[in-house]
Amino acid sequence: MSITARSRKRLWARSGNRCAMCRRELVREGTPPDGDSIVGDECHIVSATRGGPRYDPEFPREKADDNSNLVLLCKVDHKVVDDQESKYTANLLRDLKAAHERRIAVQLEGFDSDKQPVRIRQVAENVPNFLRRIRSGKELLAIMSNACAYALDYDELRNEEEVDLVSGFLQDAQDWGELGLDEVGSRMRAAQSLDEHINGLEQSGFWVFGCRENQLIEGGDGPASGWPVAHLRVMRDSNPEIIKMNENGAGPSKKDAPQGDAPDGASRRM
Ligand SMILES: [Zn+2]
């Protein structure tokens, strides 16, 4: 069996010619006399070859080359997912692909003139007043997982080391969030890795704040639906915007920057 032209066209069209992981464009226009360069791979989610990545003897062979068993990736991510099979399970790749195709569909719908343009809007009662202090990877994952958009922010950084620390954390938090991670094992591993980041940041004088805001996407084909946005902000522990919450968490009691361990430190939304 081989991949049919139909499966291939569907795969490329629905992926918007972009890698489902890093979103890099997968066709580079040629410069005459050289033609276009294809830098993408049609990857099998479950390999049909014994010993191949994510091989599953139960998986029906006739489905191996179906569009449903293919995901479009750049060459770098193809290698990563095949080398790291225990992280990039078949279910995870299916989730990644579905999330990517949803994102592309949303972007393209806005160009269809017979339909209402697609709009994302905030819902007044859902707009958060505060970001909560995040102390564990598990808490952070609850905010980041399967969000449709990520609003990431950080205080001014003073040197290369701080840039590496903060950018590494924000990138990892978003990557784990995008992966969705339905499996308990993968969630635990992600939470542990984020715990390490949070501890490292705290040791360097940074606190992590976040919240999830339910915005709405409307227009296009379907009815309005939820569009969760994950807000994440890394702040210096000395930032005066940090407000100490009172014991029952009902609201800010003091506007002073908390000293030492503030049980409910929170940051005002920008
Ligand atoms: Zn990629």
mmCIF file of C-alpha atoms and ligand atoms in Angstrom:
data_model
loop_
_atom_site.group_PDB
_atom_site.id
_atom_site.type_symbol
_atom_site.label_atom_id
_atom_site.label_comp_id
_atom_site.label_asym_id
_atom_site.label_seq_id
_atom_site.Cartn_x
_atom_site.Cartn_y
_atom_site.Cartn_z
ATOM 1 C CA MET A 1 0.000 0.000 0.000
ATOM 2 C CA SER A 2 1.079 3.570 -0.452
ATOM 3 C CA ILE A 3 -0.351 6.951 0.392
ATOM 4 C CA THR A 4 -2.990 7.873 -2.189
ATOM 5 C CA ALA A 5 -2.964 11.233 -3.944
ATOM 6 C CA ARG A 6 -6.278 12.003 -2.229
ATOM 7 C CA SER A 7 -4.956 11.362 1.296
ATOM 8 C CA ARG A 8 -1.889 13.379 0.493
ATOM 9 C CA LYS A 9 -3.843 16.383 -0.789
ATOM 10 C CA ARG A 10 -6.149 16.345 2.205
ATOM 11 C CA LEU A 11 -3.246 16.144 4.580
ATOM 12 C CA TRP A 12 -1.385 19.076 3.035
ATOM 13 C CA ALA A 13 -4.492 21.211 2.563
ATOM 14 C CA ARG A 14 -5.782 20.752 6.092
ATOM 15 C CA SER A 15 -2.372 21.400 7.589
ATOM 16 C CA GLY A 16 -2.076 24.660 5.664
ATOM 17 C CA ASN A 17 1.319 23.403 4.367
ATOM 18 C CA ARG A 18 2.712 23.814 7.856
ATOM 19 C CA CYS A 19 4.358 21.523 10.386
ATOM 20 C CA ALA A 20 1.807 20.428 13.011
ATOM 21 C CA MET A 21 4.394 20.993 15.762
ATOM 22 C CA CYS A 22 6.468 24.081 15.018
ATOM 23 C CA ARG A 23 4.126 25.490 12.296
ATOM 24 C CA ARG A 24 7.021 26.136 9.976
ATOM 25 C CA GLU A 25 6.023 26.432 6.312
ATOM 26 C CA LEU A 26 6.879 23.215 4.499
ATOM 27 C CA VAL A 27 7.263 24.386 0.932
ATOM 28 C CA ARG A 28 9.930 26.957 0.146
ATOM 29 C CA GLU A 29 9.429 28.714 -3.149
ATOM 30 C CA GLY A 30 12.151 27.964 -5.672
ATOM 31 C CA THR A 31 14.367 30.529 -7.336
ATOM 32 C CA PRO A 32 14.579 29.838 -11.085
ATOM 33 C CA PRO A 33 15.959 27.654 -12.488
ATOM 34 C CA ASP A 34 15.577 25.681 -9.223
ATOM 35 C CA GLY A 35 12.110 24.433 -8.289
ATOM 36 C CA ASP A 36 10.325 24.545 -4.920
ATOM 37 C CA SER A 37 11.832 22.688 -1.975
ATOM 38 C CA ILE A 38 9.635 20.437 0.075
ATOM 39 C CA VAL A 39 10.892 20.458 3.642
ATOM 40 C CA GLY A 40 7.999 18.494 5.135
ATOM 41 C CA ASP A 41 7.427 14.800 5.736
ATOM 42 C CA GLU A 42 4.207 12.851 5.697
ATOM 43 C CA CYS A 43 4.786 10.883 8.899
ATOM 44 C CA HIS A 44 3.006 7.738 9.956
ATOM 45 C CA ILE A 45 1.440 8.042 13.376
ATOM 46 C CA VAL A 46 1.507 4.257 13.783
ATOM 47 C CA SER A 47 4.232 2.642 11.726
ATOM 48 C CA ALA A 48 3.155 -0.278 9.535
ATOM 49 C CA THR A 49 6.597 -1.842 9.893
ATOM 50 C CA ARG A 50 7.416 -4.117 12.821
ATOM 51 C CA GLY A 51 9.915 -2.280 15.010
ATOM 52 C CA GLY A 52 9.007 1.077 13.409
ATOM 53 C CA PRO A 53 7.931 4.065 15.506
ATOM 54 C CA ARG A 54 4.746 3.448 17.519
ATOM 55 C CA TYR A 55 4.287 0.079 15.771
ATOM 56 C CA ASP A 56 1.171 -1.661 17.054
ATOM 57 C CA PRO A 57 0.436 -5.227 15.886
ATOM 58 C CA GLU A 58 -3.281 -4.618 16.528
ATOM 59 C CA PHE A 59 -3.407 -1.635 14.177
ATOM 60 C CA PRO A 60 -5.139 -2.597 10.888
ATOM 61 C CA ARG A 61 -2.509 -2.609 8.127
ATOM 62 C CA GLU A 62 -4.953 -1.327 5.525
ATOM 63 C CA LYS A 63 -5.335 1.870 7.536
ATOM 64 C CA ALA A 64 -1.618 2.576 7.718
ATOM 65 C CA ASP A 65 -1.590 4.982 4.767
ATOM 66 C CA ASP A 66 -4.959 6.596 5.534
ATOM 67 C CA ASN A 67 -5.067 10.316 6.087
ATOM 68 C CA SER A 68 -6.113 9.525 9.681
ATOM 69 C CA ASN A 69 -2.754 7.822 10.323
ATOM 70 C CA LEU A 70 -0.621 10.592 8.854
ATOM 71 C CA VAL A 71 0.637 13.820 10.317
ATOM 72 C CA LEU A 72 2.560 16.475 8.451
ATOM 73 C CA LEU A 73 5.801 17.499 10.158
ATOM 74 C CA CYS A 74 9.022 19.269 9.267
ATOM 75 C CA LYS A 75 12.098 17.057 9.042
ATOM 76 C CA VAL A 76 13.384 18.120 12.443
ATOM 77 C CA ASP A 77 10.141 17.352 14.283
ATOM 78 C CA HIS A 78 9.739 14.110 12.328
ATOM 79 C CA LYS A 79 13.043 12.943 13.742
ATOM 80 C CA VAL A 80 12.144 14.125 17.235
ATOM 81 C CA VAL A 81 8.811 12.274 17.351
ATOM 82 C CA ASP A 82 10.340 9.088 15.966
ATOM 83 C CA ASP A 83 13.319 9.211 18.344
ATOM 84 C CA GLN A 84 11.160 9.993 21.390
ATOM 85 C CA GLU A 85 8.393 7.466 21.003
ATOM 86 C CA SER A 86 7.543 7.273 24.681
ATOM 87 C CA LYS A 87 6.804 10.989 24.827
ATOM 88 C CA TYR A 88 5.198 11.262 21.373
ATOM 89 C CA THR A 89 2.672 8.455 21.586
ATOM 90 C CA ALA A 90 0.180 7.782 18.798
ATOM 91 C CA ASN A 91 -2.596 9.466 20.797
ATOM 92 C CA LEU A 92 -0.475 12.505 21.414
ATOM 93 C CA LEU A 93 0.318 12.852 17.697
ATOM 94 C CA ARG A 94 -3.378 12.535 16.837
ATOM 95 C CA ASP A 95 -4.201 15.278 19.347
ATOM 96 C CA LEU A 96 -1.440 17.492 17.980
ATOM 97 C CA LYS A 97 -2.634 17.025 14.435
ATOM 98 C CA ALA A 98 -6.277 17.726 15.333
ATOM 99 C CA ALA A 99 -5.331 20.884 17.254
ATOM 100 C CA HIS A 100 -3.203 22.107 14.352
ATOM 101 C CA GLU A 101 -5.939 21.458 11.773
ATOM 102 C CA ARG A 102 -8.474 23.284 13.959
ATOM 103 C CA ARG A 103 -6.180 26.271 14.146
ATOM 104 C CA ILE A 104 -5.733 26.319 10.359
ATOM 105 C CA ALA A 105 -9.496 25.948 9.778
ATOM 106 C CA VAL A 106 -10.201 28.901 12.046
ATOM 107 C CA GLN A 107 -7.694 31.070 10.196
ATOM 108 C CA LEU A 108 -9.008 30.120 6.765
ATOM 109 C CA GLU A 109 -12.683 30.541 7.560
ATOM 110 C CA GLY A 110 -12.238 34.265 7.911
ATOM 111 C CA PHE A 111 -11.441 34.415 4.176
ATOM 112 C CA ASP A 112 -14.696 32.793 3.050
ATOM 113 C CA SER A 113 -16.913 35.650 1.981
ATOM 114 C CA ASP A 114 -20.353 33.955 2.318
ATOM 115 C CA LYS A 115 -19.777 33.348 5.989
ATOM 116 C CA GLN A 116 -19.687 35.648 8.926
ATOM 117 C CA PRO A 117 -16.078 36.523 9.597
ATOM 118 C CA VAL A 118 -14.581 34.588 12.441
ATOM 119 C CA ARG A 119 -13.999 36.700 15.517
ATOM 120 C CA ILE A 120 -12.580 36.003 18.893
ATOM 121 C CA ARG A 121 -13.900 38.192 21.660
ATOM 122 C CA GLN A 122 -13.567 38.569 25.391
ATOM 123 C CA VAL A 123 -16.577 37.949 27.604
ATOM 124 C CA ALA A 124 -16.902 40.718 30.181
ATOM 125 C CA GLU A 125 -17.618 38.436 33.144
ATOM 126 C CA ASN A 126 -14.717 36.146 32.275
ATOM 127 C CA VAL A 127 -12.048 38.824 32.075
ATOM 128 C CA PRO A 128 -9.725 38.075 34.986
ATOM 129 C CA ASN A 129 -8.845 40.855 37.408
ATOM 130 C CA PHE A 130 -5.865 38.999 38.791
ATOM 131 C CA LEU A 131 -3.404 36.375 37.832
ATOM 132 C CA ARG A 132 -2.930 33.788 40.559
ATOM 133 C CA ARG A 133 0.466 32.731 41.785
ATOM 134 C CA ILE A 134 1.356 29.315 40.343
ATOM 135 C CA ARG A 135 3.412 27.081 42.605
ATOM 136 C CA SER A 136 3.379 23.712 40.887
ATOM 137 C CA GLY A 137 3.633 22.188 37.451
ATOM 138 C CA LYS A 138 0.269 20.508 37.961
ATOM 139 C CA GLU A 139 -1.457 23.835 38.570
ATOM 140 C CA LEU A 140 0.297 25.295 35.557
ATOM 141 C CA LEU A 141 -0.739 22.440 33.272
ATOM 142 C CA ALA A 142 -4.387 22.960 34.225
ATOM 143 C CA ILE A 143 -4.084 26.501 32.887
ATOM 144 C CA MET A 144 -2.040 25.705 29.783
ATOM 145 C CA SER A 145 -3.500 22.386 28.535
ATOM 146 C CA ASN A 146 -5.411 22.661 25.289
ATOM 147 C CA ALA A 147 -5.704 26.417 25.412
ATOM 148 C CA CYS A 148 -6.469 27.904 21.997
ATOM 149 C CA ALA A 149 -4.148 30.849 22.539
ATOM 150 C CA TYR A 150 -1.308 31.751 24.884
ATOM 151 C CA ALA A 151 -0.685 35.228 26.285
ATOM 152 C CA LEU A 152 2.837 35.122 27.688
ATOM 153 C CA ASP A 153 4.570 37.974 29.447
ATOM 154 C CA TYR A 154 7.582 38.610 31.701
ATOM 155 C CA ASP A 155 9.299 41.394 33.572
ATOM 156 C CA GLU A 156 12.319 43.033 32.048
ATOM 157 C CA LEU A 157 15.331 40.697 32.069
ATOM 158 C CA ARG A 158 18.800 41.841 33.020
ATOM 159 C CA ASN A 159 21.199 39.371 31.476
ATOM 160 C CA GLU A 160 21.575 36.382 29.145
ATOM 161 C CA GLU A 161 21.164 33.950 31.993
ATOM 162 C CA GLU A 162 17.773 35.399 32.917
ATOM 163 C CA VAL A 163 16.706 35.405 29.266
ATOM 164 C CA ASP A 164 17.565 31.690 28.983
ATOM 165 C CA LEU A 165 15.836 30.835 32.231
ATOM 166 C CA VAL A 166 12.596 32.676 31.494
ATOM 167 C CA SER A 167 12.351 31.963 27.770
ATOM 168 C CA GLY A 168 13.107 28.264 28.360
ATOM 169 C CA PHE A 169 10.308 28.087 30.897
ATOM 170 C CA LEU A 170 7.721 29.942 28.787
ATOM 171 C CA GLN A 171 8.541 27.841 25.721
ATOM 172 C CA ASP A 172 8.266 24.588 27.660
ATOM 173 C CA ALA A 173 5.036 25.630 29.341
ATOM 174 C CA GLN A 174 3.487 26.463 25.970
ATOM 175 C CA ASP A 175 4.809 23.271 24.340
ATOM 176 C CA TRP A 176 3.347 21.091 27.063
ATOM 177 C CA GLY A 177 0.090 23.034 26.902
ATOM 178 C CA GLU A 178 -0.206 22.530 23.163
ATOM 179 C CA LEU A 179 0.420 18.826 23.457
ATOM 180 C CA GLY A 180 -2.810 18.483 25.434
ATOM 181 C CA LEU A 181 -1.553 15.362 27.243
ATOM 182 C CA ASP A 182 -4.536 13.154 27.995
ATOM 183 C CA GLU A 183 -2.444 10.319 29.373
ATOM 184 C CA VAL A 184 -1.779 10.376 33.104
ATOM 185 C CA GLY A 185 1.858 9.299 32.683
ATOM 186 C CA SER A 186 2.666 12.076 30.225
ATOM 187 C CA ARG A 187 0.884 14.644 32.388
ATOM 188 C CA MET A 188 2.939 13.599 35.397
ATOM 189 C CA ARG A 189 6.189 13.882 33.473
ATOM 190 C CA ALA A 190 5.192 17.302 32.150
ATOM 191 C CA ALA A 191 4.173 18.473 35.641
ATOM 192 C CA GLN A 192 7.503 17.332 37.040
ATOM 193 C CA SER A 193 9.480 19.148 34.372
ATOM 194 C CA LEU A 194 7.464 22.321 34.992
ATOM 195 C CA ASP A 195 7.979 21.954 38.774
ATOM 196 C CA GLU A 196 11.715 22.066 38.133
ATOM 197 C CA HIS A 197 11.332 25.208 36.042
ATOM 198 C CA ILE A 198 9.188 26.904 38.709
ATOM 199 C CA ASN A 199 11.686 26.037 41.456
ATOM 200 C CA GLY A 200 14.584 27.295 39.353
ATOM 201 C CA LEU A 201 12.756 30.557 38.693
ATOM 202 C CA GLU A 202 11.906 31.028 42.376
ATOM 203 C CA GLN A 203 15.541 30.479 43.332
ATOM 204 C CA SER A 204 16.475 33.220 40.877
ATOM 205 C CA GLY A 205 13.883 35.629 42.270
ATOM 206 C CA PHE A 206 11.038 35.119 39.797
ATOM 207 C CA TRP A 207 7.466 34.137 40.569
ATOM 208 C CA VAL A 208 5.032 32.648 38.110
ATOM 209 C CA PHE A 209 1.470 33.904 37.779
ATOM 210 C CA GLY A 210 -1.299 32.720 35.521
ATOM 211 C CA CYS A 211 -4.947 32.125 34.819
ATOM 212 C CA ARG A 212 -7.199 30.756 32.160
ATOM 213 C CA GLU A 213 -9.732 33.025 30.530
ATOM 214 C CA ASN A 214 -12.659 31.718 28.528
ATOM 215 C CA GLN A 215 -13.056 33.855 25.444
ATOM 216 C CA LEU A 216 -15.527 33.138 22.670
ATOM 217 C CA ILE A 217 -15.025 32.349 19.003
ATOM 218 C CA GLU A 218 -17.951 33.213 16.760
ATOM 219 C CA GLY A 219 -18.820 33.540 13.070
ATOM 220 C CA GLY A 220 -17.807 31.058 10.351
ATOM 221 C CA ASP A 221 -19.809 27.871 9.988
ATOM 222 C CA GLY A 222 -20.645 26.708 13.453
ATOM 223 C CA PRO A 223 -22.257 28.168 16.545
ATOM 224 C CA ALA A 224 -20.194 30.291 18.927
ATOM 225 C CA SER A 225 -17.911 28.206 21.108
ATOM 226 C CA GLY A 226 -15.358 28.589 23.856
ATOM 227 C CA TRP A 227 -11.844 29.826 23.071
ATOM 228 C CA PRO A 228 -9.744 29.342 26.190
ATOM 229 C CA VAL A 229 -6.755 31.634 26.518
ATOM 230 C CA ALA A 230 -3.933 30.798 28.929
ATOM 231 C CA HIS A 231 -2.317 33.827 30.559
ATOM 232 C CA LEU A 232 1.126 33.298 31.986
ATOM 233 C CA ARG A 233 3.447 35.908 33.426
ATOM 234 C CA VAL A 234 6.858 35.645 35.034
ATOM 235 C CA MET A 235 7.481 38.493 37.511
ATOM 236 C CA ARG A 236 10.339 39.506 39.735
ATOM 237 C CA ASP A 237 9.389 38.768 43.327
ATOM 238 C CA SER A 238 10.103 42.433 44.097
ATOM 239 C CA ASN A 239 7.655 43.776 41.499
ATOM 240 C CA PRO A 240 5.296 46.241 43.248
ATOM 241 C CA GLU A 241 2.399 45.032 41.078
ATOM 242 C CA ILE A 242 2.326 41.889 43.196
ATOM 243 C CA ILE A 243 -0.577 42.098 45.594
ATOM 244 C CA LYS A 244 -0.921 40.000 48.704
ATOM 245 C CA MET A 245 -4.329 38.344 48.910
ATOM 246 C CA ASN A 246 -6.111 37.906 52.239
ATOM 247 C CA GLU A 247 -6.491 34.510 53.895
ATOM 248 C CA ASN A 248 -9.770 33.436 52.259
ATOM 249 C CA GLY A 249 -8.580 34.581 48.862
ATOM 250 C CA ALA A 250 -11.511 36.984 48.494
ATOM 251 C CA GLY A 251 -9.417 39.811 47.249
ATOM 252 C CA PRO A 252 -6.344 41.880 47.732
ATOM 253 C CA SER A 253 -5.812 43.116 51.256
ATOM 254 C CA LYS A 254 -2.565 44.954 50.780
ATOM 255 C CA LYS A 255 -0.973 46.478 47.774
ATOM 256 C CA ASP A 256 2.493 46.103 49.199
ATOM 257 C CA ALA A 257 4.874 43.690 47.668
ATOM 258 C CA PRO A 258 4.833 40.670 49.937
ATOM 259 C CA GLN A 259 7.976 39.768 51.813
ATOM 260 C CA GLY A 260 8.952 36.131 51.971
ATOM 261 C CA ASP A 261 6.214 33.600 51.381
ATOM 262 C CA ALA A 262 2.926 35.164 50.417
ATOM 263 C CA PRO A 263 0.255 32.475 50.578
ATOM 264 C CA ASP A 264 -1.850 33.998 47.831
ATOM 265 C CA GLY A 265 0.409 36.392 45.988
ATOM 266 C CA ALA A 266 -1.313 37.688 42.922
ATOM 267 C CA SER A 267 -0.523 40.028 40.131
ATOM 268 C CA ARG A 268 -2.868 42.575 38.714
ATOM 269 C CA ARG A 269 -3.819 41.965 35.095
ATOM 270 C CA MET A 270 -2.249 44.431 32.739
HETATM 271 ZN ZN ZN B 1 8.365 21.330 12.757
#
